[in-house]
C-alpha positions as a Markdown table, in Angstrom:
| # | Residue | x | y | z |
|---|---|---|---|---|
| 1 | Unk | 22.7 | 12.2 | -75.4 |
| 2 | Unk | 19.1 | 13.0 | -74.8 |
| 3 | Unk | 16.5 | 14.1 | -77.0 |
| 4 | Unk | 15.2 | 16.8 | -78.1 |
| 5 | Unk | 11.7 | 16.0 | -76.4 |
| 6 | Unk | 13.7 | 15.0 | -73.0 |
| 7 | Unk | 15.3 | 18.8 | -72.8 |
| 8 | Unk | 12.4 | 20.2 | -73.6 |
| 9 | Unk | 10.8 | 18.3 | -70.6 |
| 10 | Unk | 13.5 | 18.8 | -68.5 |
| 11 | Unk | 13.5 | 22.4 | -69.2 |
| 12 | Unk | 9.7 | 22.7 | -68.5 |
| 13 | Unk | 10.1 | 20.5 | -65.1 |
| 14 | Unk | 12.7 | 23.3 | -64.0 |
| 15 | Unk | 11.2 | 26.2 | -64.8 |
| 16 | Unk | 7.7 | 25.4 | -63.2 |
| 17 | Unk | 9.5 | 24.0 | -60.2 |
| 18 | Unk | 10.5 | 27.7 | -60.1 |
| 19 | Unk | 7.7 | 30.0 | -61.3 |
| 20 | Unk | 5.2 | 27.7 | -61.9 |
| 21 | Unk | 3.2 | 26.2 | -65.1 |
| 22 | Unk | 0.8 | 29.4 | -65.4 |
| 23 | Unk | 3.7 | 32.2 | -66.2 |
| 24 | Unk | 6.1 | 30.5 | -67.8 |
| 25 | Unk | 6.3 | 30.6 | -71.8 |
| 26 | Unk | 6.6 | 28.7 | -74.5 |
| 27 | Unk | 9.8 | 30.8 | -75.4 |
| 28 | Unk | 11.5 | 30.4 | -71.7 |
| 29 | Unk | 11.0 | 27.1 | -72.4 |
| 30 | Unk | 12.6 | 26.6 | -75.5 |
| 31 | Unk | 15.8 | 29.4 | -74.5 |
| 32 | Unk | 16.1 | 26.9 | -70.8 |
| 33 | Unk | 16.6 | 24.1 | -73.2 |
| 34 | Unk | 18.5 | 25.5 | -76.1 |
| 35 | Unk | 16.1 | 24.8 | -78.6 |
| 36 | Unk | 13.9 | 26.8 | -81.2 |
| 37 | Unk | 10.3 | 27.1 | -80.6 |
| 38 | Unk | 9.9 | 25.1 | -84.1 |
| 39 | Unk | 11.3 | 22.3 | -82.3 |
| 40 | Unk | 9.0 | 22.9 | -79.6 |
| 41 | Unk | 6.5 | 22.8 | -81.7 |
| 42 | Unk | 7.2 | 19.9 | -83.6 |
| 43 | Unk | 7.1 | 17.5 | -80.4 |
| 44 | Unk | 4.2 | 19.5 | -78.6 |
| 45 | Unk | 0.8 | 21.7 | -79.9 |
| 46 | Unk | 0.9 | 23.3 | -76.7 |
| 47 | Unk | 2.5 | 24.0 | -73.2 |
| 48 | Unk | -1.1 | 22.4 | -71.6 |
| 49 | Unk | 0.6 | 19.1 | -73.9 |
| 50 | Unk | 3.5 | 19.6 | -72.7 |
| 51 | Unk | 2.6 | 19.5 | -68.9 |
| 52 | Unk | -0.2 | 16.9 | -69.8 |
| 53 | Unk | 3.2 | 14.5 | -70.4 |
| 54 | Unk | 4.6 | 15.5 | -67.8 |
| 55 | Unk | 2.0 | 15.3 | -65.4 |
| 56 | Unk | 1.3 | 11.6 | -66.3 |
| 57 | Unk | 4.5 | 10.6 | -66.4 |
| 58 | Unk | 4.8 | 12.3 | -62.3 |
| 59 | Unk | 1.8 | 10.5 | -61.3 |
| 60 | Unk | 2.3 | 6.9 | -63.0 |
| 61 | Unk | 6.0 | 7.3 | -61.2 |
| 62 | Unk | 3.6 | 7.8 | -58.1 |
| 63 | Unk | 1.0 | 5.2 | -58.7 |
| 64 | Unk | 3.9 | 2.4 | -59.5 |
| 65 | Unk | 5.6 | 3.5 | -55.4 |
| 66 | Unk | 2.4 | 3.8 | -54.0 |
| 67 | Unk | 1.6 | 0.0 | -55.1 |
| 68 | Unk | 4.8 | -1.0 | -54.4 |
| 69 | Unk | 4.7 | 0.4 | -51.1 |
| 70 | Unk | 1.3 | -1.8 | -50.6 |
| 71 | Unk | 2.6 | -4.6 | -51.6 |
| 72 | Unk | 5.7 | -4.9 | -49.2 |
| 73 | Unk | 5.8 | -7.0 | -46.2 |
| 74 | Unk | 5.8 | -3.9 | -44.0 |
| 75 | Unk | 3.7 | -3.4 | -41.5 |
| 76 | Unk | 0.5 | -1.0 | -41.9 |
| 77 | Unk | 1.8 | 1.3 | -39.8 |
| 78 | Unk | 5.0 | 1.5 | -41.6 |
| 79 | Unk | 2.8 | 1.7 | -45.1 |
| 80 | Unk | 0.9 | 4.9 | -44.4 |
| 81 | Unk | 4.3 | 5.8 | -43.0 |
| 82 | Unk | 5.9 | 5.7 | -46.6 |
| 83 | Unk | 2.7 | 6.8 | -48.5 |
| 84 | Unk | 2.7 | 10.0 | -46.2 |
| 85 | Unk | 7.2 | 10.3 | -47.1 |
| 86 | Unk | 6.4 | 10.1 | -50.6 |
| 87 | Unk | 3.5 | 12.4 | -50.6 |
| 88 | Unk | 5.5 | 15.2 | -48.9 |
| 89 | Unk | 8.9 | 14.0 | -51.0 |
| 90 | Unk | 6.3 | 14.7 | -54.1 |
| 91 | Unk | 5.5 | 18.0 | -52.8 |
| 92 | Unk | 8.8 | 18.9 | -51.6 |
| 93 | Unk | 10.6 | 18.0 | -55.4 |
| 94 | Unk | 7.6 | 19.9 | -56.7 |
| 95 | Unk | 7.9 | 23.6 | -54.8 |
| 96 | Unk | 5.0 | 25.4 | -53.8 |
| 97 | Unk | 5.1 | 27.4 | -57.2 |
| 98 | Unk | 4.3 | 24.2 | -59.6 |
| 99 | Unk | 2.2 | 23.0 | -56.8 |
| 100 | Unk | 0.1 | 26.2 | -56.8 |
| 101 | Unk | -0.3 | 25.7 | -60.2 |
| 102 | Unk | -1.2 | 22.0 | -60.3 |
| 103 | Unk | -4.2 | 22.5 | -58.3 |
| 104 | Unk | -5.5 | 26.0 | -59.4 |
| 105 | Unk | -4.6 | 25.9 | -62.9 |
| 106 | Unk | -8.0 | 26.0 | -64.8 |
| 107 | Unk | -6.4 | 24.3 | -68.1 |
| 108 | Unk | -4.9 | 21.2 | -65.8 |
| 109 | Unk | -7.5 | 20.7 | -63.1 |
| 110 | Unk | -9.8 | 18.1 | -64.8 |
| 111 | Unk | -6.2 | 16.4 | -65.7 |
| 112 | Unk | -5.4 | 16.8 | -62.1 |
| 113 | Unk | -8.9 | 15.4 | -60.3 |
| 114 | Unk | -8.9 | 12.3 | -62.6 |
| 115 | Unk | -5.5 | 11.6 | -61.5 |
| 116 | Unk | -6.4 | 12.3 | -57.8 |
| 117 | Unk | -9.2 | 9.8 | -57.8 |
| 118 | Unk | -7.0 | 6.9 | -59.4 |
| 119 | Unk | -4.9 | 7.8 | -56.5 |
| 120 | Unk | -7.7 | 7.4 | -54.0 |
| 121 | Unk | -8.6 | 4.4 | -55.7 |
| 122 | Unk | -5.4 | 2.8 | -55.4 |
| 123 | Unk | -5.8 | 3.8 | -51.4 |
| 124 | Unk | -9.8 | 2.4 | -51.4 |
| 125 | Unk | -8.6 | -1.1 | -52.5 |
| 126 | Unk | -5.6 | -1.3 | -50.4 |
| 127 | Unk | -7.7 | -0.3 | -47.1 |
| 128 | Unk | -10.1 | -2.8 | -48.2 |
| 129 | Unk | -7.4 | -5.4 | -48.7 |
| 130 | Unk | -5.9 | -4.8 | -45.0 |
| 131 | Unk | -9.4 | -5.3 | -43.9 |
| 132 | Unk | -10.6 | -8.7 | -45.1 |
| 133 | Unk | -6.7 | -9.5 | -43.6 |
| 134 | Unk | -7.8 | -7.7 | -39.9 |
| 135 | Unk | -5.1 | -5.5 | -39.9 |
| 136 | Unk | -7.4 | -3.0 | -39.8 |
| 137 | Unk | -10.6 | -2.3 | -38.2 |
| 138 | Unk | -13.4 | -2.8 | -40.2 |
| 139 | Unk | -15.9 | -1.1 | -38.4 |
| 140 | Unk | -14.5 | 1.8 | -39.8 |
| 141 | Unk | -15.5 | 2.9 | -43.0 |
| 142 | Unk | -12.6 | 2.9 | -46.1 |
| 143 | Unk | -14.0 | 6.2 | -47.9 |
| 144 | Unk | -13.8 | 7.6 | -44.2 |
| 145 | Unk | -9.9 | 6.4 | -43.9 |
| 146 | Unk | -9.4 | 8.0 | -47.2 |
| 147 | Unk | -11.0 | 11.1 | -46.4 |
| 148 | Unk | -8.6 | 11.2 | -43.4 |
| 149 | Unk | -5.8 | 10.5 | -45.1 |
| 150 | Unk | -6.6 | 13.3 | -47.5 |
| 151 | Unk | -6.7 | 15.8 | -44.9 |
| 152 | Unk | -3.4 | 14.8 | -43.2 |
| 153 | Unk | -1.8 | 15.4 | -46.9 |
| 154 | Unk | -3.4 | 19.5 | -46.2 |
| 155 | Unk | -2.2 | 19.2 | -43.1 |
| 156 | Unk | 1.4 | 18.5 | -44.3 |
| 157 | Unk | 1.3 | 21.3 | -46.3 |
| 158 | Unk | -0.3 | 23.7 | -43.6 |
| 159 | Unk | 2.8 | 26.3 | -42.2 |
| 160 | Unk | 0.5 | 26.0 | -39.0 |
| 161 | Unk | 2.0 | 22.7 | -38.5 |
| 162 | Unk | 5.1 | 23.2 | -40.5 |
| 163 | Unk | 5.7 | 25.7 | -37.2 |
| 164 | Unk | 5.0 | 23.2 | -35.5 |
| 165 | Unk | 6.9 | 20.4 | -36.6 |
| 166 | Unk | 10.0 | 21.9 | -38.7 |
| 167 | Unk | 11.1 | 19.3 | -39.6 |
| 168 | Unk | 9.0 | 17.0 | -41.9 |
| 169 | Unk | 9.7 | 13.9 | -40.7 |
| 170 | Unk | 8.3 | 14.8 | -37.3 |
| 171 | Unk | 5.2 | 16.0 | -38.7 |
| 172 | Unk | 4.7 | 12.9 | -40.8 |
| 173 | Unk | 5.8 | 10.8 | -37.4 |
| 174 | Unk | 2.8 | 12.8 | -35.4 |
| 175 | Unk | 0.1 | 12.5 | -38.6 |
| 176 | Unk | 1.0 | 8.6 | -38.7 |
| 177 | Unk | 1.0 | 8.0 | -34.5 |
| 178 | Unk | -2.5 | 10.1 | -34.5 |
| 179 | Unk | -3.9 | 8.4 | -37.5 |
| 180 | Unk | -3.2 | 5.3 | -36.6 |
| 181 | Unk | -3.2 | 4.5 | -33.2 |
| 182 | Unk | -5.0 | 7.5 | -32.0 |
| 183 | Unk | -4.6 | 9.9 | -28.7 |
| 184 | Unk | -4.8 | 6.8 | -26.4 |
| 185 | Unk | -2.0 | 5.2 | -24.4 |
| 186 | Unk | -2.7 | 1.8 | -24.5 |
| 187 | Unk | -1.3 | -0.5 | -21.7 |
């Protein structure tokens, strides 16, 4: 049976998967998981505590695949392959309402940026890794790499190229080809 906290959580998740963090209220929370708002209360000061748990427990999930994913014997290619699947599979569990609200929700943004840069740290030392091993060019600069692979995450979300490429896996498949081996046949 799970607790108290875990409805409550599980109540939250839904509901700003739906509407978003911003509108919904403390009561809609506690009605979605059949609980008073004393109980509420009891496990959380706040809704911004609430979603502060919840965020940090979304981005250590993401921070334990995204190492994984670096440490696997696949092949760099394959790697930024994954990162960009669970990126989009992130944003995709998300729904553009909660993701709205994750990155233009004045109460969560600090949260939000410091977890971003942990990200891009995690990215900095695994592009730095791949380049003392030569599997990728070093004459091109990591915080350049990561700036690119930050923009192909906006690109993802862009219905530009969602028209483009419907389906998501295609898109992914084009960022990846482009990013890393470029426009160039090679013979």
């Amino acid at each position: 049976m799970r607790s108290k906290r875990e409805k409550l959580k599980s109540a939250a998740m839904d509901l700003f998967k739906r509407f978003g963090m911003k509108k919904v209220t403390i009561k809609e929370i506690c009605e979605h998981a059949q609980t008073s708002k004393v109980t509420f209360y009891k496990h959380y000061r706040n809704k911004i505590e609430l979603i502060g748990e919840l965020l940090k427990e979304l981005y250590e999930y993401g921070f334990k695949e995204m190492t994984v994913i670096w440490q696997s014997d696949l092949t760099v290619k394959h790697k930024f392959h994954s990162l960009l699947e669970l990126e989009f599979s992130f944003y995709d569990e998300l729904g553009p309402n909660f993701l709205h609200d994750l990155m233009y929700y004045s109460d969560i943004q600090q949260y939000n940026y410091e977890m971003s840069r942990k990200s891009l740290l995690i990215m900095y030392r695994f592009i730095r890794y791949e380049q003392k091993k030569g599997t990728v060019r070093k004459d091109l600069k990591s915080k350049f790499m990561i700036s690119m692979f930050s923009k192909a995450f906006e690109i993802m979300k862009d219905p530009v190229f969602q028209a483009i490429y419907p389906d998501p896996k295609d898109l992914i498949n084009a960022i990846i080809e482009l990013f890393v081996f470029g426009v160039v046949n090679e013979t």
